[in-house]
Amino acid sequence: MSQSHTNSHNHESHGSLKSYIIGFALSILLTIVPLVAVMNHMLGKTGTIVIILVTAVLQFVVQLFFFMHLKEGENARWNMMALIFGLIILLTIVAGSIWIMTYNSVVH
Amino acid sequence: MAHAISQAGHHHGHDHDHEHEHESLKTFGFWIFLITDCILFGSLFATYVVLHQNTNGGPTAEELFKMPGIIAETFILLTSSFTSGLAVLGMHKGNMKQLIGWLIITVLLGASFVGLELNEFIHMVNHEGASISTSAFLSAFFTLVGTHGLHVSVGLIWMIGLVIQLRRRGITTVTKRKVAVISLYWHFLDVVWIFVFSVVYLMGVM
């Protein structure tokens, strides 16, 4: 009896076959779209960069929600907060480095 | 009674809940590790983006990257992320065969990814004269992509170890958490690769 109780307890954070297949299909699609755009030179320089970055971020979101089950499980809130905190640091490092190296070089 | 014996004897009712709580805390700890790893990769990406045009007369990204191999690597890794998810699904059904089967398929896909990547690196160094010391661009490139490849290789060893442990101990609260954690790690590596693919390769050849 206690066995079935703990089982229902454990059954929270793993999604279903359907959600995995949808996630997989979406991630394939989101890989092919920028690939086609780049290989056939379909858009201008800025357009291509935007397409590449937008599809990459969407892929990230797909993996987080369909595969890593960010919103499920008991620690979902904590996971989300840690992730947001991490992303803030990440963006600061990446955007800050690019910005300072591109526009603020005093040396030359 | 039968339950107590099958669960290695020492945890009954509320004890079991306590252990479950402990395991879920460990999973949360792994999320924190992943986020610090994210910051590590973020720094390497920032370095690469800043240095990628400093080729010092050596080969440029456009001359160097062979897209067919990279595309194959990308789809192999995407598929392995999916199969590691299927392993977790099998585990929650209590299906040992499915769990181990999908884990082994994931290992094979991961190994072919590492193989293709090593092949690409060896080709670059031997045939194009593009080694890690050729230019700032290549130093940043090999550090970023190599760190990801190293993560995948560590994941492979880890996963093989886990398959052995699963065969010995079966699906318990502890091995369940371990499978959940390695699948998180594997999805995370897939996410990092998506950004390597986008920022390094796609932007390199556009």
Coordinates of C-alpha atoms in Angstrom, one line a residue:
Chain A
M1 CA 0.0 0.0 0.0
S2 CA 2.7 2.4 0.9
Q3 CA 4.4 1.3 -2.3
S4 CA 1.6 2.6 -4.5
H5 CA 1.5 5.8 -2.5
T6 CA 5.2 6.6 -3.1
N7 CA 4.8 5.7 -6.7
S8 CA 2.1 8.3 -7.3
H9 CA 4.5 10.6 -5.5
N10 CA 7.2 9.9 -8.0
H11 CA 5.0 10.2 -11.1
E12 CA 5.3 13.9 -11.5
S13 CA 8.2 15.1 -13.6
H14 CA 8.6 12.9 -16.7
G15 CA 6.1 13.9 -19.4
S16 CA 4.6 11.5 -21.9
L17 CA 5.6 9.9 -25.2
K18 CA 3.5 12.4 -27.0
S19 CA 5.3 15.4 -25.5
Y20 CA 8.7 13.8 -26.3
I21 CA 7.7 13.2 -30.0
I22 CA 6.3 16.8 -30.3
G23 CA 9.5 18.1 -28.8
F24 CA 11.7 16.1 -31.1
A25 CA 9.8 17.1 -34.2
L26 CA 9.9 20.8 -33.2
S27 CA 13.7 20.6 -32.5
I28 CA 14.3 19.0 -36.0
L29 CA 12.1 21.7 -37.6
L30 CA 14.0 24.5 -35.7
T31 CA 17.3 23.1 -36.9
I32 CA 16.2 22.8 -40.6
V33 CA 14.8 26.4 -40.8
P34 CA 18.1 28.3 -40.1
L35 CA 20.0 25.7 -42.0
V36 CA 18.0 26.2 -45.2
A37 CA 18.2 30.0 -44.7
V38 CA 22.0 29.9 -44.4
M39 CA 22.7 27.4 -47.2
N40 CA 20.5 29.1 -49.8
H41 CA 21.5 32.6 -48.8
M42 CA 17.8 33.4 -48.6
L43 CA 18.0 36.5 -46.5
G44 CA 20.4 39.4 -46.0
K45 CA 23.1 39.4 -43.3
T46 CA 21.0 40.8 -40.5
G47 CA 18.0 38.7 -41.4
T48 CA 20.0 35.5 -41.3
I49 CA 21.6 36.4 -37.9
V50 CA 18.1 37.1 -36.5
I51 CA 16.7 33.8 -37.9
I52 CA 19.7 31.8 -36.5
L53 CA 19.4 33.4 -33.0
V54 CA 15.6 33.2 -32.8
T55 CA 15.5 29.5 -33.8
A56 CA 18.3 28.7 -31.4
V57 CA 16.5 30.4 -28.5
L58 CA 13.2 28.6 -29.4
Q59 CA 15.1 25.3 -29.5
F60 CA 16.4 26.0 -26.0
V61 CA 12.8 26.6 -24.9
V62 CA 11.6 23.4 -26.5
Q63 CA 14.3 21.4 -24.8
L64 CA 13.6 23.0 -21.4
F65 CA 9.8 22.4 -21.5
F66 CA 9.4 19.2 -23.6
F67 CA 12.6 17.3 -22.5
M68 CA 13.8 18.8 -19.2
H69 CA 10.3 19.3 -17.8
L70 CA 11.2 22.7 -16.3
K71 CA 7.7 23.4 -15.1
E72 CA 7.0 20.0 -13.5
G73 CA 8.3 18.3 -10.4
E74 CA 8.4 19.6 -6.8
N75 CA 11.3 21.9 -7.3
A76 CA 10.0 23.5 -10.4
R77 CA 9.8 27.0 -8.9
W78 CA 13.4 26.8 -7.6
N79 CA 14.7 25.4 -10.9
M80 CA 13.0 28.3 -12.7
M81 CA 14.5 30.9 -10.4
A82 CA 18.0 29.4 -10.5
L83 CA 17.7 29.3 -14.3
I84 CA 16.6 32.9 -14.6
F85 CA 19.5 34.0 -12.3
G86 CA 21.9 32.0 -14.4
L87 CA 20.6 33.5 -17.6
I88 CA 21.1 37.0 -16.2
I89 CA 24.7 36.3 -15.4
L90 CA 25.1 34.6 -18.8
L91 CA 23.7 37.5 -20.8
T92 CA 25.8 39.9 -18.8
I93 CA 29.0 38.0 -19.6
V94 CA 28.2 37.5 -23.3
A95 CA 26.6 40.8 -24.2
G96 CA 29.0 42.7 -22.0
S97 CA 32.1 41.1 -23.6
I98 CA 30.8 41.7 -27.1
W99 CA 29.8 45.3 -26.4
I100 CA 33.0 46.3 -24.7
M101 CA 35.3 44.6 -27.2
T102 CA 33.4 46.1 -30.2
Y103 CA 32.7 49.7 -29.2
N104 CA 35.0 50.6 -26.3
S105 CA 38.4 49.7 -27.5
V106 CA 40.7 52.5 -26.5
V107 CA 43.9 50.8 -27.6
H108 CA 43.8 51.4 -31.3
Chain B
M1 CA 6.6 -7.0 4.4
A2 CA 7.4 -8.1 0.9
H3 CA 7.9 -4.5 0.1
A4 CA 10.4 -4.0 2.9
I5 CA 12.5 -7.0 1.6
S6 CA 12.4 -5.9 -2.0
Q7 CA 13.6 -2.4 -1.1
A8 CA 16.8 -3.7 0.6
G9 CA 15.2 -3.9 4.0
H10 CA 15.9 -0.6 5.6
H11 CA 13.2 1.9 4.5
H12 CA 9.6 1.7 5.6
G13 CA 6.7 4.3 5.1
H14 CA 7.8 7.7 6.2
D15 CA 11.5 6.8 5.9
H16 CA 10.9 6.3 2.2
D17 CA 9.3 9.7 1.8
H18 CA 12.3 11.2 3.5
E19 CA 14.6 9.5 1.1
H20 CA 12.5 10.6 -1.8
E21 CA 12.8 14.2 -0.6
H22 CA 16.5 13.8 -0.3
E23 CA 16.8 12.5 -3.8
S24 CA 14.7 15.4 -5.3
L25 CA 17.0 17.8 -3.4
K26 CA 20.0 16.2 -5.2
T27 CA 18.3 16.7 -8.5
F28 CA 17.9 20.3 -7.7
G29 CA 21.6 20.5 -6.8
F30 CA 22.3 19.1 -10.3
W31 CA 20.2 21.9 -11.8
I32 CA 22.5 24.4 -10.0
F33 CA 25.6 22.6 -11.4
L34 CA 24.1 22.8 -14.9
I35 CA 23.6 26.6 -14.5
T36 CA 27.2 27.0 -13.4
D37 CA 28.2 25.0 -16.5
C38 CA 26.0 27.3 -18.6
I39 CA 28.1 30.2 -17.3
L40 CA 31.3 28.4 -18.2
F41 CA 30.1 27.9 -21.7
G42 CA 28.8 31.5 -21.8
S43 CA 32.3 32.7 -21.1
L44 CA 33.8 30.5 -23.9
F45 CA 31.1 31.7 -26.3
A46 CA 31.9 35.3 -25.4
T47 CA 35.6 34.7 -26.1
Y48 CA 34.8 33.0 -29.4
V49 CA 32.5 35.8 -30.6
V50 CA 35.1 38.5 -29.7
L51 CA 38.0 36.6 -31.3
H52 CA 36.4 34.9 -34.3
Q53 CA 37.7 37.4 -36.9
N54 CA 41.3 37.4 -35.6
T55 CA 42.6 34.8 -38.0
N56 CA 46.2 36.0 -38.2
G57 CA 46.5 35.0 -41.9
G58 CA 45.4 31.4 -41.1
P59 CA 42.3 29.8 -42.5
T60 CA 38.9 31.5 -41.8
A61 CA 35.7 29.9 -40.6
E62 CA 34.3 30.0 -44.1
E63 CA 37.2 28.1 -45.6
L64 CA 37.5 25.6 -42.8
F65 CA 34.0 24.4 -41.9
K66 CA 32.6 21.4 -43.8
M67 CA 28.8 21.6 -43.3
P68 CA 27.7 18.0 -44.3
G69 CA 29.7 16.6 -41.3
I70 CA 28.4 19.3 -39.0
I71 CA 24.8 18.7 -40.0
A72 CA 25.2 15.0 -39.4
E73 CA 26.6 15.6 -35.9
T74 CA 23.7 18.0 -35.2
F75 CA 21.0 15.5 -36.1
I76 CA 22.8 12.7 -34.3
L77 CA 22.9 14.7 -31.1
L78 CA 19.3 15.9 -31.4
T79 CA 18.2 12.2 -31.8
S80 CA 20.3 11.1 -28.8
S81 CA 18.6 13.8 -26.7
F82 CA 15.2 12.3 -27.8
T83 CA 16.3 8.7 -27.1
S84 CA 17.6 9.6 -23.6
G85 CA 14.2 11.0 -22.9
L86 CA 12.6 7.7 -24.1
A87 CA 14.9 5.9 -21.6
V88 CA 13.5 8.0 -18.7
L89 CA 10.0 7.2 -20.0
G90 CA 10.8 3.5 -20.0
M91 CA 12.1 3.8 -16.5
H92 CA 8.9 5.4 -15.2
K93 CA 7.0 2.5 -16.7
G94 CA 9.3 0.2 -14.7
N95 CA 10.4 -1.3 -18.0
M96 CA 14.1 -2.3 -17.5
K97 CA 14.6 -3.5 -21.0
Q98 CA 13.4 -0.3 -22.6
L99 CA 15.4 1.8 -20.1
I100 CA 18.7 0.0 -20.8
G101 CA 18.0 -0.4 -24.5
W102 CA 17.4 3.3 -25.0
L103 CA 20.4 4.2 -22.9
I104 CA 22.6 2.0 -25.0
I105 CA 21.3 3.6 -28.2
T106 CA 22.0 7.0 -26.7
V107 CA 25.6 5.9 -25.9
L108 CA 26.1 4.7 -29.5
L109 CA 24.7 8.0 -30.9
G110 CA 26.9 10.0 -28.6
A111 CA 29.9 7.9 -29.5
S112 CA 29.3 8.5 -33.2
F113 CA 29.0 12.2 -32.5
V114 CA 32.4 12.3 -30.7
G115 CA 33.9 10.2 -33.5
L116 CA 32.7 12.6 -36.2
E117 CA 33.9 15.6 -34.2
L118 CA 37.4 14.0 -33.6
N119 CA 37.6 13.2 -37.3
E120 CA 36.8 16.8 -38.2
F121 CA 39.4 18.1 -35.7
I122 CA 42.1 15.7 -37.1
H123 CA 41.3 16.8 -40.6
M124 CA 41.6 20.4 -39.7
V125 CA 45.0 19.9 -38.0
N126 CA 46.5 17.6 -40.5
H127 CA 45.2 18.8 -43.8
E128 CA 44.4 22.5 -43.3
G129 CA 47.2 23.4 -41.0
A130 CA 44.6 24.7 -38.6
S131 CA 45.8 23.8 -35.0
I132 CA 44.9 25.4 -31.7
S133 CA 48.0 27.7 -31.9
T134 CA 47.4 29.0 -35.5
S135 CA 45.3 32.0 -34.6
A136 CA 43.2 33.5 -31.8
F137 CA 40.1 32.4 -33.8
L138 CA 41.3 28.8 -33.8
S139 CA 42.3 28.9 -30.1
A140 CA 38.8 30.1 -29.2
F141 CA 37.2 27.6 -31.6
F142 CA 39.0 24.5 -30.3
T143 CA 38.5 25.5 -26.7
L144 CA 34.8 26.0 -27.1
V145 CA 34.0 23.1 -29.3
G146 CA 36.5 20.9 -27.5
T147 CA 35.0 21.6 -24.1
H148 CA 31.6 20.6 -25.4
G149 CA 33.1 17.4 -26.9
L150 CA 34.8 16.6 -23.6
H151 CA 31.4 17.0 -21.8
V152 CA 29.9 14.6 -24.2
S153 CA 32.7 12.1 -23.7
V154 CA 32.4 12.3 -19.9
G155 CA 28.6 11.8 -20.3
L156 CA 29.3 8.6 -22.3
I157 CA 31.5 7.1 -19.6
W158 CA 29.0 8.1 -17.0
M159 CA 26.1 6.5 -18.9
I160 CA 28.0 3.2 -19.5
G161 CA 28.7 3.1 -15.7
L162 CA 25.0 3.7 -15.0
V163 CA 24.0 0.9 -17.3
I164 CA 26.2 -1.4 -15.4
Q165 CA 24.8 -0.2 -12.1
L166 CA 21.2 -0.6 -13.3
R167 CA 21.9 -4.2 -14.3
R168 CA 23.2 -4.9 -10.8
R169 CA 20.8 -3.0 -8.6
G170 CA 17.6 -2.6 -10.8
I171 CA 15.3 0.4 -10.7
T172 CA 15.4 1.9 -7.2
T173 CA 14.9 5.4 -5.8
V174 CA 18.6 6.1 -6.1
T175 CA 19.1 4.7 -9.7
K176 CA 15.9 6.5 -10.7
R177 CA 17.4 9.8 -9.6
K178 CA 20.7 9.0 -11.4
V179 CA 18.9 8.3 -14.7
A180 CA 16.9 11.5 -14.4
V181 CA 20.0 13.5 -13.7
I182 CA 22.0 12.1 -16.6
S183 CA 19.2 12.7 -19.0
L184 CA 19.1 16.3 -17.8
Y185 CA 22.8 16.5 -18.4
W186 CA 22.3 15.1 -21.9
H187 CA 19.6 17.5 -22.8
F188 CA 21.7 20.3 -21.5
L189 CA 24.6 19.2 -23.8
D190 CA 22.2 19.2 -26.7
V191 CA 21.2 22.8 -25.9
V192 CA 24.9 23.9 -25.8
W193 CA 25.5 22.2 -29.1
I194 CA 22.5 24.0 -30.7
F195 CA 24.3 27.3 -29.8
V196 CA 27.6 25.9 -31.0
F197 CA 25.9 25.0 -34.3
S198 CA 24.2 28.4 -34.6
V199 CA 26.9 30.7 -33.4
V200 CA 30.0 28.9 -34.6
Y201 CA 29.1 27.0 -37.7
L202 CA 26.0 28.7 -39.2
M203 CA 27.2 32.2 -38.6
G204 CA 30.7 31.1 -39.7
V205 CA 29.6 30.0 -43.2
M206 CA 26.8 32.5 -43.9

